[in-house]
XYZ file of C-alpha atoms in Angstrom:
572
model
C -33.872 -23.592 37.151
C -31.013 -23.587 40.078
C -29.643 -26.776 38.404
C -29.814 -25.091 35.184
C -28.045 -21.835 36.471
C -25.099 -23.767 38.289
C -24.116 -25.655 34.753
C -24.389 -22.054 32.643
C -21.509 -20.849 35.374
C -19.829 -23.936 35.267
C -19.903 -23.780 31.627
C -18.706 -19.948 31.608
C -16.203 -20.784 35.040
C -14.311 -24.025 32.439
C -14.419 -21.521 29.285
C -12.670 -19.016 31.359
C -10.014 -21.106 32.469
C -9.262 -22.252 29.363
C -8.406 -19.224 27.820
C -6.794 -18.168 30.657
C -4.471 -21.488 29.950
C -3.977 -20.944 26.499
C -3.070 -16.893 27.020
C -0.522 -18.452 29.634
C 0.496 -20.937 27.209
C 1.075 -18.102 24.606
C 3.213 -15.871 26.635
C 5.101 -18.970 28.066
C 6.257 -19.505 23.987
C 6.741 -15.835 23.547
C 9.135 -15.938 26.538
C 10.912 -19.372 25.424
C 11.637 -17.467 21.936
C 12.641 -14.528 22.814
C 15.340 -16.132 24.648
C 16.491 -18.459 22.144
C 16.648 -15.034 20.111
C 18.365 -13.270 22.316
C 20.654 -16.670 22.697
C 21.244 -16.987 19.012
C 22.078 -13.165 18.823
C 24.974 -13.223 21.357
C 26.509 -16.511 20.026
C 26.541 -14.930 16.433
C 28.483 -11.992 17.842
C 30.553 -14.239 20.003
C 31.914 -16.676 17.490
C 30.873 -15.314 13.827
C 34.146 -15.264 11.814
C 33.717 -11.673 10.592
C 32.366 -8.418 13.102
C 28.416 -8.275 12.960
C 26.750 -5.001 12.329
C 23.986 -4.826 14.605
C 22.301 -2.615 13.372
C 21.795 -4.343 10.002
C 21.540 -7.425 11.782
C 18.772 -6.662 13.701
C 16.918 -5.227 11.469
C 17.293 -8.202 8.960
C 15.176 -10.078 11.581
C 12.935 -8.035 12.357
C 12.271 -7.592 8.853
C 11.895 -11.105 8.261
C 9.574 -11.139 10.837
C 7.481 -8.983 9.824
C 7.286 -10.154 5.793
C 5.758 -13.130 7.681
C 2.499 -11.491 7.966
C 0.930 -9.375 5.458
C 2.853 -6.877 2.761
C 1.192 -3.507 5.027
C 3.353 -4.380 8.694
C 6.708 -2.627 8.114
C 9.342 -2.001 10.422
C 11.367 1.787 9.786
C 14.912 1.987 11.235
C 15.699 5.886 12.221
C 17.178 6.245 8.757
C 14.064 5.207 7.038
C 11.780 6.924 9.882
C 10.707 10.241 7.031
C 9.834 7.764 4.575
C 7.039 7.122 7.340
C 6.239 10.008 7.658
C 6.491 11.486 3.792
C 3.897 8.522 3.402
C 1.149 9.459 5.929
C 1.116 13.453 5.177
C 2.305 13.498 1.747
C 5.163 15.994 2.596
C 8.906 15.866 2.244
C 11.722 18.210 1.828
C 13.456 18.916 -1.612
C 12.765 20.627 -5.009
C 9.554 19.045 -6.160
C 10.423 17.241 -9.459
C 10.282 13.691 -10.642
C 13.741 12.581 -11.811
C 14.384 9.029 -13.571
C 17.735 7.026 -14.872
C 18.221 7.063 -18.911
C 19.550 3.952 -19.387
C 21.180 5.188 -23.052
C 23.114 8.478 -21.311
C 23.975 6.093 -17.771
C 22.881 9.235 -16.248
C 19.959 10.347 -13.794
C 17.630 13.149 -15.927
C 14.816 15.049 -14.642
C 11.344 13.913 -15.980
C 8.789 15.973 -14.461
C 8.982 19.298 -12.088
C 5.946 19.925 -9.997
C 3.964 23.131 -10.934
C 5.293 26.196 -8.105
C 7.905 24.135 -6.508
C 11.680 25.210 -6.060
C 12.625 22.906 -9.532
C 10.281 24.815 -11.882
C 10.977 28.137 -10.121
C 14.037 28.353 -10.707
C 13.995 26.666 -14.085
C 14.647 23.269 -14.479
C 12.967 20.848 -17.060
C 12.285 17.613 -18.651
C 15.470 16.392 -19.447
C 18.030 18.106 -18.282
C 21.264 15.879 -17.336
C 22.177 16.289 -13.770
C 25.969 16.442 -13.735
C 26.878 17.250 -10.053
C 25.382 18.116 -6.711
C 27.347 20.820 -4.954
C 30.957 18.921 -5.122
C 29.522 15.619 -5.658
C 29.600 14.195 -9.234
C 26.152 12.233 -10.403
C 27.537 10.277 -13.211
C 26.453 6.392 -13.103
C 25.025 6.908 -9.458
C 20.975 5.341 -9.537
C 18.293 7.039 -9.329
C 17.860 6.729 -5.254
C 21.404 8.236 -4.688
C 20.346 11.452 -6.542
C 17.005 11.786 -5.032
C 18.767 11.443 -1.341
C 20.774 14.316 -2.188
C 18.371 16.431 -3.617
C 16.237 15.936 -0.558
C 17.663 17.211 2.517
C 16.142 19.871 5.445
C 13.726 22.845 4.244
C 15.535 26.167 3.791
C 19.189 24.446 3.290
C 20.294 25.186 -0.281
C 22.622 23.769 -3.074
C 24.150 23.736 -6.664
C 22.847 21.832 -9.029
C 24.844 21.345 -12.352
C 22.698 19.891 -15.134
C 23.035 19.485 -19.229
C 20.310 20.813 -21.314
C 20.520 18.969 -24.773
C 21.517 21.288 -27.971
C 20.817 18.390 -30.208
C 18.434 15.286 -29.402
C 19.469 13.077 -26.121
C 20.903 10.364 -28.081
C 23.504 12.033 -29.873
C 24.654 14.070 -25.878
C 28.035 11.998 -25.276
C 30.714 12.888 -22.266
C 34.483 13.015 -22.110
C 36.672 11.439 -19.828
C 36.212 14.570 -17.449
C 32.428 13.953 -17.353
C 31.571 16.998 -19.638
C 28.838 16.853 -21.961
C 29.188 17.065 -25.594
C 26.166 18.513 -27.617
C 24.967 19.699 -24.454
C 24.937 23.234 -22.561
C 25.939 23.337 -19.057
C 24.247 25.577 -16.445
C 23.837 25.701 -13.067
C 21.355 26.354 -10.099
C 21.309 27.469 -6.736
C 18.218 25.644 -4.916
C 16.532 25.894 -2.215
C 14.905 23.014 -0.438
C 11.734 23.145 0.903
C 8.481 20.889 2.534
C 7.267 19.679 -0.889
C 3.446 18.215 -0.347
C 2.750 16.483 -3.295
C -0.467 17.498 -5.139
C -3.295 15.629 -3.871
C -5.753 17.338 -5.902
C -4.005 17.850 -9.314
C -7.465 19.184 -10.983
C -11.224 19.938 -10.639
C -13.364 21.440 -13.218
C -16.396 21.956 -15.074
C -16.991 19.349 -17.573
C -17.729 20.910 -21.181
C -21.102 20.264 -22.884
C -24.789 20.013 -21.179
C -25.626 18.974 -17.942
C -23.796 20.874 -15.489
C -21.235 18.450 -14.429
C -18.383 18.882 -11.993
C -15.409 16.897 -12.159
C -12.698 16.260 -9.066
C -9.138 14.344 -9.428
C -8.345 13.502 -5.586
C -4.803 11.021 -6.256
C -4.229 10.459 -2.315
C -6.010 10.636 0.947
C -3.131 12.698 2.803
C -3.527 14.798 5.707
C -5.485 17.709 4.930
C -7.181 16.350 1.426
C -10.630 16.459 2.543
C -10.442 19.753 3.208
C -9.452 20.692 -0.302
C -12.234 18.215 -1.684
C -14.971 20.261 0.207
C -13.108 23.602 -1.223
C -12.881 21.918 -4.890
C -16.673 21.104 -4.542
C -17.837 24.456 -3.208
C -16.458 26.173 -5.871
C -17.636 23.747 -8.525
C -21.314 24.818 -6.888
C -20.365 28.175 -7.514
C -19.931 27.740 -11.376
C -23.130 25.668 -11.572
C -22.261 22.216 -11.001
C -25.347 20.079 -10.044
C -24.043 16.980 -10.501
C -20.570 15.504 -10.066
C -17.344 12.717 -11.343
C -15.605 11.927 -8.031
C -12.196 10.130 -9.546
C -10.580 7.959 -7.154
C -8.778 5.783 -10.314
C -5.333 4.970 -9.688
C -6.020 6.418 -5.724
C -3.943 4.370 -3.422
C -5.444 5.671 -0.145
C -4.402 7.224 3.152
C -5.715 8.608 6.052
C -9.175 6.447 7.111
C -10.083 9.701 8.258
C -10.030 11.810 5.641
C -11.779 8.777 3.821
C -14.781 9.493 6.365
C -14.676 13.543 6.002
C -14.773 13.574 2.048
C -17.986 11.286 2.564
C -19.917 13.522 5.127
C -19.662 15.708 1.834
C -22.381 14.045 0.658
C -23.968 12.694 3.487
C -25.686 13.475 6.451
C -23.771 13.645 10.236
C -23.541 11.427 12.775
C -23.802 8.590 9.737
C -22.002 4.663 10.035
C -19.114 4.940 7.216
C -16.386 2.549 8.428
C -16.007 0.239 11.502
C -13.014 -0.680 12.716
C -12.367 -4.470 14.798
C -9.479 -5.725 15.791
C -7.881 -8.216 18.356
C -7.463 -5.446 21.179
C -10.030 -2.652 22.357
C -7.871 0.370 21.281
C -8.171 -1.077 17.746
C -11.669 -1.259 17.742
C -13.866 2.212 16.734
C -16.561 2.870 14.534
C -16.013 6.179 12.485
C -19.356 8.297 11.949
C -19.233 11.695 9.718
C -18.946 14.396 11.821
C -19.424 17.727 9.585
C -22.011 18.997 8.022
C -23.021 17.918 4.215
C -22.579 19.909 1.412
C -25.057 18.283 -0.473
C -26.764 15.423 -0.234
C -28.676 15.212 -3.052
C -26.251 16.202 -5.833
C -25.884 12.827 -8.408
C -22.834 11.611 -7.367
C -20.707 8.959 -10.256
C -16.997 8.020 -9.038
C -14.709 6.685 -10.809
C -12.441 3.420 -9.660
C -10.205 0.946 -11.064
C -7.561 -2.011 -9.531
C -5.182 0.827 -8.050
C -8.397 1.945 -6.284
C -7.105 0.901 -2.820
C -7.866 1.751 0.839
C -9.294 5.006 2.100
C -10.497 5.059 -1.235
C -12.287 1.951 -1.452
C -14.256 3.112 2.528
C -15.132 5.923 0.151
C -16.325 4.349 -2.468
C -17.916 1.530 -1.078
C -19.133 3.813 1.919
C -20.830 5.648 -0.937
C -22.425 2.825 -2.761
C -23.448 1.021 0.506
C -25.031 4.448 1.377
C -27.195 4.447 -2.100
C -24.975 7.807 -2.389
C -23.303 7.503 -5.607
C -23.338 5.027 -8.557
C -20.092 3.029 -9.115
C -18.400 3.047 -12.597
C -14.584 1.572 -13.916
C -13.378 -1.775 -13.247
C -12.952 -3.894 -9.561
C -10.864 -2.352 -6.692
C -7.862 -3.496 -5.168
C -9.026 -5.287 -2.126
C -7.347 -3.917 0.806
C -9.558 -4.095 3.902
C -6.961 -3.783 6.189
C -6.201 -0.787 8.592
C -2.247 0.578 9.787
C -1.777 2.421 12.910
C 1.963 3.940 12.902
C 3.326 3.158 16.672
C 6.807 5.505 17.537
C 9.773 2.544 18.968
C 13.104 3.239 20.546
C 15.586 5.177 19.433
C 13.478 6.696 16.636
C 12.308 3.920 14.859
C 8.846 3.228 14.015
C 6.510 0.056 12.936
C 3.193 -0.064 11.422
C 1.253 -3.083 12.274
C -2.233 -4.073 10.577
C -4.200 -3.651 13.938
C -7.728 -4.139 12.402
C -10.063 -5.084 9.411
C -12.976 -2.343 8.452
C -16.085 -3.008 7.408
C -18.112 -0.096 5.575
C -22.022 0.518 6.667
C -23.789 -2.485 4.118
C -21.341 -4.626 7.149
C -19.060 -5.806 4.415
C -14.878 -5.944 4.564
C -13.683 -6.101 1.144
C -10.149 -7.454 2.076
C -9.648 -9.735 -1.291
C -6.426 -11.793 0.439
C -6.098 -13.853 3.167
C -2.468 -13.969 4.590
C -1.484 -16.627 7.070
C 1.139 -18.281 8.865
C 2.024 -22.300 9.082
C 5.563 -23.669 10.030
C 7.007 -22.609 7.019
C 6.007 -18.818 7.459
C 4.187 -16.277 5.742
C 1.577 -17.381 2.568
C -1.216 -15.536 0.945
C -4.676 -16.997 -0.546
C -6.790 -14.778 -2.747
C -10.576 -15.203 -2.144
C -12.601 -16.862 -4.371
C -16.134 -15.419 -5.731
C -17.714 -18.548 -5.010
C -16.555 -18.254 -0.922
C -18.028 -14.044 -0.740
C -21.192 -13.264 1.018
C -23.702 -10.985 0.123
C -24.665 -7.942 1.743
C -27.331 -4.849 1.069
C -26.609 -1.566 0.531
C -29.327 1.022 2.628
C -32.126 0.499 -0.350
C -31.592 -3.413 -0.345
C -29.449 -3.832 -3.393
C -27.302 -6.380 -3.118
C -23.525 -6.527 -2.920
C -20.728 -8.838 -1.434
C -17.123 -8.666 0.674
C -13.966 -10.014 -0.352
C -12.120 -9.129 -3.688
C -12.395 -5.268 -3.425
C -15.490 -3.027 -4.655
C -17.799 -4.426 -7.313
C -18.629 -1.184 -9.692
C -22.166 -0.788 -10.465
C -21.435 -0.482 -14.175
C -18.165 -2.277 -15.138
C -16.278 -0.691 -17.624
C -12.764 -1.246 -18.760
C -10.493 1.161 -20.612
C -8.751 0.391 -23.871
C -5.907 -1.545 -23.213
C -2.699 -0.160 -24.149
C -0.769 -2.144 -27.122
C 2.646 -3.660 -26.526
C 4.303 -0.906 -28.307
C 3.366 1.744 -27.058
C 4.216 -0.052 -23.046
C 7.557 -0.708 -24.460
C 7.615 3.153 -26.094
C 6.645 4.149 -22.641
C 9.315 2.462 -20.602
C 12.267 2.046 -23.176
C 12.839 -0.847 -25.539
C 13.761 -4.286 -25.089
C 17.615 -2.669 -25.646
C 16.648 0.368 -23.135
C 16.417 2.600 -26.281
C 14.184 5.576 -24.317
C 13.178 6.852 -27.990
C 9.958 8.476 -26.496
C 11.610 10.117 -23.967
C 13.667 11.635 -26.217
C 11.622 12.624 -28.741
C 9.859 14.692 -26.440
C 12.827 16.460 -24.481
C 13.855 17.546 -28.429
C 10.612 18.597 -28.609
C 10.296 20.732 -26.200
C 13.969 22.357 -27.053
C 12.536 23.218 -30.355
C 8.862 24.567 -29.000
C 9.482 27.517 -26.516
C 5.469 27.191 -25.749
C 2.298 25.696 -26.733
C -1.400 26.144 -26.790
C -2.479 27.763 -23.613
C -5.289 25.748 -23.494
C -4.140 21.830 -23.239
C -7.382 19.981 -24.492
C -5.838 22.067 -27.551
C -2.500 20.768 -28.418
C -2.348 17.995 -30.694
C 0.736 17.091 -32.760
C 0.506 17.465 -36.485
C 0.598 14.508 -39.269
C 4.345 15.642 -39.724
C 5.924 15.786 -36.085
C 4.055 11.606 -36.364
C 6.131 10.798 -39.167
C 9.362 12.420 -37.261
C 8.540 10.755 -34.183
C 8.099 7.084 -36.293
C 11.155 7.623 -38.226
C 13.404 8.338 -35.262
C 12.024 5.072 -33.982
C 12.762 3.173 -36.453
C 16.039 4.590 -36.976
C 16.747 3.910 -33.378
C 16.489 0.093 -33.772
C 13.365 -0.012 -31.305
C 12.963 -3.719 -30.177
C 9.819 -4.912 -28.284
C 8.171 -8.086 -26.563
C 6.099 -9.343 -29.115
C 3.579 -11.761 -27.723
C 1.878 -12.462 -30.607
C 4.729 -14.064 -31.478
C 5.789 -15.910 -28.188
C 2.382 -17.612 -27.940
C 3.132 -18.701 -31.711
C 6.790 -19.986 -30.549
C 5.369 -21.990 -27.724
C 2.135 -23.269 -29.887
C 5.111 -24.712 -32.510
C 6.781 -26.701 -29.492
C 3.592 -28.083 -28.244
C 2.601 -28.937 -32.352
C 5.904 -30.932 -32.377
C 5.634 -31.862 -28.789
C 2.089 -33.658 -29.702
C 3.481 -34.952 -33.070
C 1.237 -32.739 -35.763
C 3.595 -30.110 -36.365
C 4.891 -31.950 -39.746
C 1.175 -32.241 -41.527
C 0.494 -28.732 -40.397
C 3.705 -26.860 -41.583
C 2.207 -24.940 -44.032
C 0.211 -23.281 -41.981
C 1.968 -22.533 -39.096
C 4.752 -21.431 -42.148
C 1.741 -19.047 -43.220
C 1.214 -18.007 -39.501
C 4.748 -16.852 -39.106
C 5.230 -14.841 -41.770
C 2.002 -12.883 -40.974
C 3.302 -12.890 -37.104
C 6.441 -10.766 -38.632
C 8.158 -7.995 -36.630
C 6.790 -4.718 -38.212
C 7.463 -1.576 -36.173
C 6.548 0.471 -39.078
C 3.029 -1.085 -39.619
C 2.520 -1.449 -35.545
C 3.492 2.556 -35.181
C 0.906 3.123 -37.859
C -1.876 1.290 -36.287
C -1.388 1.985 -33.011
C -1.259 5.975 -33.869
C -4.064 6.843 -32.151
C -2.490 5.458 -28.384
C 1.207 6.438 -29.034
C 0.508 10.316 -30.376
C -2.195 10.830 -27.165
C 1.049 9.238 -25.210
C 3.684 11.946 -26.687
C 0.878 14.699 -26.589
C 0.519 14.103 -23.168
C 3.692 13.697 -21.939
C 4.285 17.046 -23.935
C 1.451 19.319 -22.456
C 2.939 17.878 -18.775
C 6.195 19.674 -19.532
C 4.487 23.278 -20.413
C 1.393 22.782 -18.295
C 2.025 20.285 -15.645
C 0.399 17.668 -13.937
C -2.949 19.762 -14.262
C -2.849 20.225 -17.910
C -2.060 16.410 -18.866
C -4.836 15.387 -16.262
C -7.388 17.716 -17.932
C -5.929 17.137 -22.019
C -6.299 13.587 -21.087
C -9.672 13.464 -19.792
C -10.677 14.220 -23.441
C -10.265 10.279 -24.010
C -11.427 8.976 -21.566
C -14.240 5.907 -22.136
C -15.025 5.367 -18.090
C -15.429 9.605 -17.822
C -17.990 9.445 -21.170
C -20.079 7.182 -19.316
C -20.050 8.522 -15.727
C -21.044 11.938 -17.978
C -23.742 9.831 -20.324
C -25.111 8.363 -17.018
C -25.208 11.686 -15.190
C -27.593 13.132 -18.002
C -30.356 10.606 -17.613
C -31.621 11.257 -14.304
C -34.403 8.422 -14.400
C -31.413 5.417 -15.133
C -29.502 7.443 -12.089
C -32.222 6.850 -9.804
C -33.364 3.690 -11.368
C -30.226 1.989 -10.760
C -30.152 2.788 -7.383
C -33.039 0.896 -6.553
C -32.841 -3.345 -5.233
């Protein structure tokens, strides 16, 4: 036993030293590369031909060194240091409104004011032409270059000169002066103020039997969770007994606001997300700390690919919990965790300090990313190379490659068109975009109820033939895959005996915008009706008018109002 006992500390005594070497070993190499750093640093400023910047300099390393590792590590010079922090709280200052480039007018328009903020107070709408910004002239400067003068410090002001079209947007031209023809100039004194973008843009009732809730939470910024337990109050209130949770589209946040909107539903001093990392400090396990709401309520939310971070420990906290059934398509895949760390001179870095794992003991980080001589690459992880886990009742689920739903279920896909309707033609011709703006100059309101408002047979036709008389040109793959079949055919040597029928294929495989705006009516008008009820009722409005099409919110609803496949499905 004594013999035994001497080898187990001998064993322990040799492991010890050897990491003690290799820790050595590791700082030695830090050392030796820092200097060489330093070394190459001061030579370049020495004998470069032309005066370094430093501060650019610098910071071109850095950044460089950081790409090297994974996409999340950044590194925020002082002038970048409120994009930090407009990221973590969801706050800035400005005048609330989304503002975009038209590529046809070579000017920066607004697209979208936010519902109460200084832009929509004081009157400001889709598609007005902003001209000049106190002294400084807008014309042909990109969209970042506006937006960092329209942001600035809360309660500073300014002018904004703008050019609301009297005719549609294509026909608005501009002399040599830079004044708009077919337009009418006004102006506006603004205010700036903290905008917080609206992490909650709607919650509801959903119409029809059942008595089912419905929240829209967009971002896990600071303070969200709080609103969530407000939102589902309230929906208790009006009746709700069972609930849509919509995380689709949610990008995450704050881990801890992730673990507050699940106490919601779950009992305290439960396991939602552990944290492990190289160093203690990164290490924690994060238990819900308030009291439920309910923990019984049937609980369906909503995901898809742009489901990433705080909401996937949600989520997947949920469904490893037996808490809530899963519905939509996989998640994103981002198992890793950011801890913002203040630098000299008011700079900042966020490092990936840890991976979480959510209570079944699953991380559902779906890419590797390492480091060889060469740098930084990335592997995704295969299905095959995932483990399986068990959620609380013994179902089973697995890590890597984001949140599996319970019941997969894609939307419709959208059709080339109307992507290429969406974002401007193949020749930037933003037909869409204007067709609504001349909407809404001709429409001083409509329906106060947005599930209402649907445009009629002839505003279609309008819309069509100003698309067509536009010259819209789009990506048609259709026929790309057809180009590249022909140059395989002749590649291979059997284009010649089948001519005829690729002939045949080719002239069925024709360009029609006509025909393609005719059968794709259905996806283009809910596009332009939406994009419509945004202007007069805001983000809330085109949330809730679109929620009337939604497949993935039909089941979650169906599902919901057959209590014995709830519970059946969560059972192993």
């Amino acid at each position: 036993m004594m013999k035994r006992n001497i080898f187990c500390w001998l064993m322990l005594f040799s492991s010890l030293s050897l990491l003690a070497q290799e820790q050595q070993n590791h700082n030695l190499e830090v050392g030796k590369n820092l200097d060489i750093f330093n070394t190459v640093y001061r030579n370049l400023d020495l004998f470069y031909v032309d005066t370094l910047n430093p501060g650019q300099t610098i910071t071109a390393a850095i950044d460089g060194m950081v790409r090297s590792l994974d996409p999340y590590t950044e590194y925020y010079p002082e002038s970048e240091t409120k994009n930090l922090q407009q990221m973590i709280t969801g706050k800035y200052a400005g005048i609330g409104a989304m503002v975009k480039y038209h590529q046809g007018l070579k000017r920066v328009v607004i697209d979208e004011p936010y519902e109460g903020m200084p832009a929509a107070e004081v009157g400001l709408r889709k598609g007005d032409i902003i001209l000049s910004i106190d002294d400084s002239l807008m014309a042909d400067k990109p969209v970042a270059y506006v937006s960092s003068r329209l942001r600035g410090d809360a309660g500073t002001s300014f002018v904004v000169r703008v050019a609301r079209p009297q005719k549609t947007l294509s026909e608005v031209t501009f002399d040599k002066k830079g004044r708009a023809q077919g337009a009418e100039e006004m102006q506006f004194k603004i205010t700036r103020r903290n905008i917080k973008l609206p992490e909650l843009p709607y919650y509801g009732m959903m119409e029809g039997e059942g008595h089912i809730g419905y929240i829209n939470l967009n971002q896990f910024t600071e303070g969200c969770a709080k609103n969530v337990r407000n939102a589902l109050i309230d929906l208790r209130r009006q009746g709700a007994e069972r609930l849509v949770f919509d995380l689709r589209s949610n990008g995450g946040g704050s881990e801890m606001e992730a673990v507050d909107i699940v106490s919601l539903w779950v009992p305290k001093e439960q396991t939602v997300v552990e944290n492990r990392g190289k160093v203690p400090q990164a290490s924690r396990t994060y238990k819900t700390r308030l009291e439920p709401i309910d923990t019984v309520m049937p609980v369906v939310v909503l995901v898809n690919g742009e489901t990433a971070s705080a909401s996937e420990i949600t989520a997947g906290s949920l469904q490893d919990l037996d808490r809530a059934i899963i519905i939509g398509t996989r998640t994103y895949g981002k198992g890793l965790v950011q801890v913002p760390l203040e630098m000299p001179y008011n700079t900042n870095i966020k490092i990936t300090t840890s991976k979480y794992y959510i209570p079944s003991g699953r991380c559902i980080q779906a890419i590797n990313y390492k480091r060889d001589g060469q740098g930084g690459y990335k592997e995704r992880i295969a299905d095959s190379l995932t483990h399986v886990f068990h959620t609380r009742a013994g179902r089973e689920v697995r890590d890597g490659g984001g949140i599996k739903p319970d019941i997969e279920l894609k939307n419709d896909t959208m059709p080339n068109i109307a992507y290429y309707l969406s974002i401007g033609g193949l020749d930037s011709t933003e037909v869409m975009f204007d067709y609504v703006v001349d909407y809404i100059r001709q429409h001083e309101s409509i329906d106060d109820d947005p599930t209402r408002f649907h445009l009629t047979d002839a505003d279609y036709d309008d819309f069509c033939q100003r698309v067509v008389k536009s010259g819209f040109a789009y990506d048609n793959v259709s026929r790309k895959k057809f180009d590249e079949l022909v140059k395989t055919a002749q590649f291979e040597g059997y284009y010649d005996e089948a001519k005829d029928a690729f002939d045949a294929l080719s002239e069925r495989l024709k360009h029609d915008v006509t025909e393609d705006l005719r059968k794709h009516r259905a996806t283009i008008q809910q596009m332009l009706e939406l994009d419509i009820v945004a202007a007069y009722h805001y983000q809330a409005g085109a949330l809730r008018a679109g929620l009337q099409y939604d497949k993935q919110l039909r089941e979650a609803e169906r599902l919901l109002r057959e209590p014995e496949e709830y519970r059946r499905m969560l059972q192993p």
